[in-house]
Short mmCIF file of C-alpha atoms in Angstrom, two decimals:
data_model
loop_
_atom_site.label_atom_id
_atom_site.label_comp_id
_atom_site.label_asym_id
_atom_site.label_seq_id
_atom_site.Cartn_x
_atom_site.Cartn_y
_atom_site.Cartn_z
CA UNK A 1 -105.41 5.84 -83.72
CA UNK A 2 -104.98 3.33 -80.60
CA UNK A 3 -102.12 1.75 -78.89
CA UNK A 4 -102.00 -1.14 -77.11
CA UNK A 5 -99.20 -2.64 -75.81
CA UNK A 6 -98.98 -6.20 -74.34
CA UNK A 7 -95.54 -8.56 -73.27
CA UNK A 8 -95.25 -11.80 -74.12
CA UNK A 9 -91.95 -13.77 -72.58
CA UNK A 10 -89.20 -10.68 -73.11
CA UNK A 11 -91.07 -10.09 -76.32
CA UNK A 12 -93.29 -6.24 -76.51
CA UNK A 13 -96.11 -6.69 -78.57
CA UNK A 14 -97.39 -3.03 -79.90
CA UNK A 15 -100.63 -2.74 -81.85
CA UNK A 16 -101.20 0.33 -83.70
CA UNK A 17 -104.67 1.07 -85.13
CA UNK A 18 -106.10 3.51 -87.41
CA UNK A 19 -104.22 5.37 -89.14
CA UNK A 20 -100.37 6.38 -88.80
CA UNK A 21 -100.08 10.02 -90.24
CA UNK A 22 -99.08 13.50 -89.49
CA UNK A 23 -101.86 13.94 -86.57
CA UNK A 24 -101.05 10.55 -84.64
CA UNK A 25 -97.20 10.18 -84.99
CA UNK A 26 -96.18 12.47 -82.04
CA UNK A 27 -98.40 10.11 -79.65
CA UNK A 28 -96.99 7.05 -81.60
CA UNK A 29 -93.50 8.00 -81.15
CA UNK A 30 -93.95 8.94 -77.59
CA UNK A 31 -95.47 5.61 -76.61
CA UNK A 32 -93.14 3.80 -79.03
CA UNK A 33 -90.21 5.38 -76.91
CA UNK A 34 -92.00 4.54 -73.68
CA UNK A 35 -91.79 1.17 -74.42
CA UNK A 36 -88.02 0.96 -75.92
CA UNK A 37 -87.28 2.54 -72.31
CA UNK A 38 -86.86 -1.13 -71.39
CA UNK A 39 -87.62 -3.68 -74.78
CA UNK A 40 -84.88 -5.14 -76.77
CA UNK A 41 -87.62 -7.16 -78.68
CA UNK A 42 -90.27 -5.33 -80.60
CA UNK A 43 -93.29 -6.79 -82.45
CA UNK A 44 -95.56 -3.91 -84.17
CA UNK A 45 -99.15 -5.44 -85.16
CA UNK A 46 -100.17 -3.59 -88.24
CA UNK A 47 -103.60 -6.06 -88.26
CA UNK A 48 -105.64 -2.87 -87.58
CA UNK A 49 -103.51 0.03 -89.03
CA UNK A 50 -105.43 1.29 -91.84
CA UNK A 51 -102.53 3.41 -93.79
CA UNK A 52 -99.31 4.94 -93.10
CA UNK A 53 -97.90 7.90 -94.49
CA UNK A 54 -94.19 9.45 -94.05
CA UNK A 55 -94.79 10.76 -90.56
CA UNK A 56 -95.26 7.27 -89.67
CA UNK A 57 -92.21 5.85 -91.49
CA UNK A 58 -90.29 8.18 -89.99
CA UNK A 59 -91.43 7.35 -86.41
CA UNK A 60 -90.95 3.50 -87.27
CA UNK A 61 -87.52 3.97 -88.85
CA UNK A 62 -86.92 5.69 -85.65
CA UNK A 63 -87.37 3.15 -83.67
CA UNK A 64 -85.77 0.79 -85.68
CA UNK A 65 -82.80 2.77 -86.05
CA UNK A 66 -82.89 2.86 -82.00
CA UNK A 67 -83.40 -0.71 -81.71
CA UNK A 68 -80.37 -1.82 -84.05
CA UNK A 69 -78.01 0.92 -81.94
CA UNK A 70 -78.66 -1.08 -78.80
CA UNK A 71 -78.62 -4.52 -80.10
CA UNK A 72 -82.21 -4.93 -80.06
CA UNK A 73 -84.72 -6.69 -83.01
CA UNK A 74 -88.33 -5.12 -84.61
CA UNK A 75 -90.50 -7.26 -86.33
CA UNK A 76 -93.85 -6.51 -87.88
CA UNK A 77 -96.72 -8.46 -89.33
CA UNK A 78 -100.61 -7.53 -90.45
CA UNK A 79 -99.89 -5.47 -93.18
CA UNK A 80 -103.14 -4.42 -95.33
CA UNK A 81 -102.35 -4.09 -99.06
CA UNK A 82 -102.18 -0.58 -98.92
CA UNK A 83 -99.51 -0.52 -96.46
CA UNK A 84 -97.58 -3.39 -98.08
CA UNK A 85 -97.91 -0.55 -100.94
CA UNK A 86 -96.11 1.92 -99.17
CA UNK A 87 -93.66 -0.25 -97.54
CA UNK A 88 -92.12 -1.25 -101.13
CA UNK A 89 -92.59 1.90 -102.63
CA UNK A 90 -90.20 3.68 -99.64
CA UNK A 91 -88.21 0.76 -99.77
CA UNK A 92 -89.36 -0.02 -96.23
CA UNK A 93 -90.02 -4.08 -96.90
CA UNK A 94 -85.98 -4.67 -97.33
CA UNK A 95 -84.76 -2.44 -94.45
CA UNK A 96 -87.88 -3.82 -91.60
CA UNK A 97 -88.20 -7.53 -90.56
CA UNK A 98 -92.02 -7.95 -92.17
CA UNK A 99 -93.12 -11.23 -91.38
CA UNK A 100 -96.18 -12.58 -92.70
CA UNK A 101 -98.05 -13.70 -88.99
CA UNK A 102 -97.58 -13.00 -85.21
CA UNK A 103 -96.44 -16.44 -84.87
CA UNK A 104 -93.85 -15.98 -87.45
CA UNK A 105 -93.07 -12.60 -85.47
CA UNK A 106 -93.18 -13.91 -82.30
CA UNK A 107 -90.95 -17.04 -83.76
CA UNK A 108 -88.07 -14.92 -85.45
CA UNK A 109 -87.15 -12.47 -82.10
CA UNK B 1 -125.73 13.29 -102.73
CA UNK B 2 -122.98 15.62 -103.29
CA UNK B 3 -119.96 14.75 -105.43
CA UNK B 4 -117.63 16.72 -104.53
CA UNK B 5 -116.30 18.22 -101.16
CA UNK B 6 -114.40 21.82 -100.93
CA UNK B 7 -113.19 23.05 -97.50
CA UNK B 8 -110.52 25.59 -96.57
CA UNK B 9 -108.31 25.03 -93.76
CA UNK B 10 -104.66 26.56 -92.47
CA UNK B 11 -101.92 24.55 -92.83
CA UNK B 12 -101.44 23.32 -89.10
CA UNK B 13 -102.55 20.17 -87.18
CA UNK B 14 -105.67 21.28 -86.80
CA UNK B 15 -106.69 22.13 -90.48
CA UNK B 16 -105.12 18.41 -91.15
CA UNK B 17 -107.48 16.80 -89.29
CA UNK B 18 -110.26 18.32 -90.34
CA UNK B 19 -109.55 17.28 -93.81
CA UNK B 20 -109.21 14.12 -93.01
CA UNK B 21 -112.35 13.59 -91.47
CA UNK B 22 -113.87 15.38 -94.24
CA UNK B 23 -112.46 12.88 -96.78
CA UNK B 24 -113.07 9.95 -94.33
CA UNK B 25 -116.84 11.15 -93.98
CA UNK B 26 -117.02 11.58 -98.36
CA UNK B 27 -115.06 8.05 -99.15
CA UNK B 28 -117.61 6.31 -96.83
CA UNK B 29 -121.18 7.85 -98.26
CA UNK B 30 -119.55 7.22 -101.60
CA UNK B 31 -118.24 3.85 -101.03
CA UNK B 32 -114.97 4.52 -102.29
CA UNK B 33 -112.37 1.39 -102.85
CA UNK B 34 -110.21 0.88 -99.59
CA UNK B 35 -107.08 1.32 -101.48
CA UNK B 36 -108.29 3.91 -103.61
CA UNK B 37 -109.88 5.82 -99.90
CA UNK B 38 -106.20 5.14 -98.37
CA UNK B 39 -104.01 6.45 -101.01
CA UNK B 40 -106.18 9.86 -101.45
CA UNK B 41 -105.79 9.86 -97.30
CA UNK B 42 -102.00 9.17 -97.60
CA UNK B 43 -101.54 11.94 -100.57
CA UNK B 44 -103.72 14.85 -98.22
CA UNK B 45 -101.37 13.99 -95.60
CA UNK B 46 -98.33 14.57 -97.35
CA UNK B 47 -99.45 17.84 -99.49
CA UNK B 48 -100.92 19.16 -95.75
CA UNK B 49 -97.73 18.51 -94.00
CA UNK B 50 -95.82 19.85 -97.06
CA UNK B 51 -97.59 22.70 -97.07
CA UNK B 52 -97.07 23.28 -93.47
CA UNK B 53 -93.39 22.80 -93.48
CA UNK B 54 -92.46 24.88 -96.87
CA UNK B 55 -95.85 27.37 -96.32
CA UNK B 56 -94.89 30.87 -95.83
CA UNK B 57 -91.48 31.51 -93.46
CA UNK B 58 -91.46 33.85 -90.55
CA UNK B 59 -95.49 34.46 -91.23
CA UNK B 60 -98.89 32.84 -90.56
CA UNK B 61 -99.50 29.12 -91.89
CA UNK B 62 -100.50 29.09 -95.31
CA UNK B 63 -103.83 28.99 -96.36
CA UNK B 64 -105.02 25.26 -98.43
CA UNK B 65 -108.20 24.91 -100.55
CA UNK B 66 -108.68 20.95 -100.77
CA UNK B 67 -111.64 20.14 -103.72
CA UNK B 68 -112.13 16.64 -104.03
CA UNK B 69 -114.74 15.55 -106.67
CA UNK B 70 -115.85 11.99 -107.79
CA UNK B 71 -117.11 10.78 -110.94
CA UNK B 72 -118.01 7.48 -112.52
CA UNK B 73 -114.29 6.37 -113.18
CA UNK B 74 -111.84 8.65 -110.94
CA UNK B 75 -111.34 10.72 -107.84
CA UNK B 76 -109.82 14.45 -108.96
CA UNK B 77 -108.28 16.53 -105.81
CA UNK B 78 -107.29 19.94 -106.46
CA UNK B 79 -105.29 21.38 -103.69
CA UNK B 80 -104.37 25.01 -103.53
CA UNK B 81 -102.47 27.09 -101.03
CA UNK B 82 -101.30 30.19 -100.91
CA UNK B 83 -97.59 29.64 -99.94
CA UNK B 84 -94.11 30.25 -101.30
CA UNK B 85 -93.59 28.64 -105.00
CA UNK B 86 -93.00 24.87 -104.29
CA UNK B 87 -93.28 22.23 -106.49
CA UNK B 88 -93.76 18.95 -104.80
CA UNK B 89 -93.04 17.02 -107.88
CA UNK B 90 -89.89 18.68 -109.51
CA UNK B 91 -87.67 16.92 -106.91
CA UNK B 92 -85.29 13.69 -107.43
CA UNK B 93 -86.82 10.66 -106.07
CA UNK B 94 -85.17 9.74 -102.68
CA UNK B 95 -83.01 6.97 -102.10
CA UNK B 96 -85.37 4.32 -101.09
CA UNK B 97 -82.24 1.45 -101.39
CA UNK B 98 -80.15 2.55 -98.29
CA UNK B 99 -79.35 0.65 -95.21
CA UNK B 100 -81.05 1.61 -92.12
CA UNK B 101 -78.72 3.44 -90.48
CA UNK B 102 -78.48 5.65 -93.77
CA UNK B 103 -81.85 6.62 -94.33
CA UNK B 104 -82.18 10.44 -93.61
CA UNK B 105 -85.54 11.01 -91.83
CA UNK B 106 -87.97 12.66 -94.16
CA UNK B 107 -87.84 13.01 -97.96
CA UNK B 108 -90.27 9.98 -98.99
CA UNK B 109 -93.85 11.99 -98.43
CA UNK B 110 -93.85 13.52 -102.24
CA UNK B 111 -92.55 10.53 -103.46
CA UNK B 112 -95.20 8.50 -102.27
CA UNK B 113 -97.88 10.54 -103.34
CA UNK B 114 -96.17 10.20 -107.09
CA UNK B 115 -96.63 6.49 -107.10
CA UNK B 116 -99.74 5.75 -105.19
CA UNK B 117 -101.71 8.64 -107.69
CA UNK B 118 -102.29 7.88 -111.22
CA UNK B 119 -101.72 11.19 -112.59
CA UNK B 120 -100.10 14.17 -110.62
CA UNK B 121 -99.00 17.42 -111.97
CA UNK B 122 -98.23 20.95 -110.51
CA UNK B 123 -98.55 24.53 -111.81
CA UNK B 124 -97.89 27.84 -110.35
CA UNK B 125 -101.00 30.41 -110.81
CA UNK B 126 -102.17 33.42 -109.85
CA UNK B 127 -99.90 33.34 -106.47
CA UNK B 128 -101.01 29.97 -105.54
CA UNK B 129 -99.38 26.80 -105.86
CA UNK B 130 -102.19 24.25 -107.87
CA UNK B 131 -101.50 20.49 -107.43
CA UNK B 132 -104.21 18.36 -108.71
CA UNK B 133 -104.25 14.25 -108.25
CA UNK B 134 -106.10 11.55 -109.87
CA UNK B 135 -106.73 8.22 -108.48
CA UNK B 136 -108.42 5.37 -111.26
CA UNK B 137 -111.29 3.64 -109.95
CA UNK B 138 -110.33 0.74 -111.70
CA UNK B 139 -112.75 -1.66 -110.67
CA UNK B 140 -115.95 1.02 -110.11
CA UNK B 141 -117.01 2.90 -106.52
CA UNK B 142 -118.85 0.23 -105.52
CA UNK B 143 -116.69 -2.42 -105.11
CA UNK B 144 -115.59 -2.68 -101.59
CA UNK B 145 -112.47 -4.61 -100.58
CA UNK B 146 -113.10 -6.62 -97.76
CA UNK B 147 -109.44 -6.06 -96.39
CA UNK B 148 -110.19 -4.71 -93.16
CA UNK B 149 -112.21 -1.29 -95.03
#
């Protein structure tokens, strides 16, 4: 897994790569919390996240949960099928903003 | 070139990503699907960290067999370990409708392995708990989906 973070305006842009699973959440969550330190606006690009599993749901709905508490907006976009999968099938897609580009993302904070 | 892989790992961080390599190193010599490849890696996940969390209390991590075997029309993964009687299956399906701020962390792993597997079924034997999983290749092993495999 990789993280790369980049800001655009007020916006954090956070791309995750790989895979999100029980061996890369801990770094995930500690960068994620790095960079809610100081963002109110959070984009995650899933464009090169391969699949997620519950350790990485948990970190996101961490964050979200976080995010909401201090006023502050998550968005996602580049969701592979397989993710999509397990975003309906946790019920994930109605409680996250997924929004089908980084424009749209970027648009909607 | 072999169709099937069997390794035995302990239950900890370590033994999980040595799994997953494994099964990363199989699904690519064999070709497998990308969706069929990321639900099998989503499913070891979830047993692996199951299996570390429930294992055996107060002792050494449980030990985990993982066989996965291919053939012309379906993945088969057999995973044993030698922890306390668990079934991963014989639980209610969370809540998956809650608001945010209800969600309780955890829960969904066993769950998700129920609905991205075609077939899934647990038994208790010999002191081990035996879960085997079967993933469909629907549309044969050597179709490759072009969705960022």
């Amino acid at each position: 897994m990789q993280i790369s973070t980049r800001t655009t305006n007020d916006i954090s842009i956070v791309a995750i790569a790989g895979s999100l699973d029980s061996s890369t959440s801990p770094e995930a969550q500690k960068s994620l919390a790095q960079v809610l330190t100081s963002a109110k606006k959070v984009v995650l690009d899933f464009s090169a996240l391969d699949y997620i599993s519950s350790a990485g749901l948990r970190v996101l709905l961490g964050a979200a949960k976080q995010l909401r508490a201090s006023g502050g907006t998550l968005g996602l976009f580049g969701l592979n099928p397989s993710v999509r999968e397990v975003f309906e099938i946790s019920g994930f897609s109605s409680i996250l903003s997924v929004y089908p580009s980084e424009s749209d993302a970027l648009g909607a904070m | 070139m072999r169709h099937e892989i069997q390794m035995s790992v302990d239950a900890d961080p370590s033994g999980l990503r040595a799994v997953s390599t494994a099964f990363a190193e199989f699904a690519e010599a064999h070709s497998l699907p990308a969706d069929v490849r990321r639900s099998i890696n989503i499913s070891l996940d979830e047993l692996l960290a199951n299996a570390l969390s429930h294992g055996r209390t107060g002792r050494d991590p449980c030990s985990v067999t993982v066989e996965v075997r291919l053939d012309e029309e379906r993945v088969t993964v057999i995973f044993t370990d030698d922890g306390t009687p668990f079934d991963p299956f014989g639980r209610e399906a969370p809540d998956t409708t809650l608001p945010v701020e209800m969600r309780p962390i955890g829960g969904l792993g066993l769950h998700l392995v129920g609905q991205l597997m075609d077939e899934v079924s647990y038994q208790r034997r010999d002191g081990h708990n035996v879960v085997v999983l079967v993933k469909q290749l629907v549309n044969g092993q050597d179709t490759d989906f072009t969705d960022g495999n």
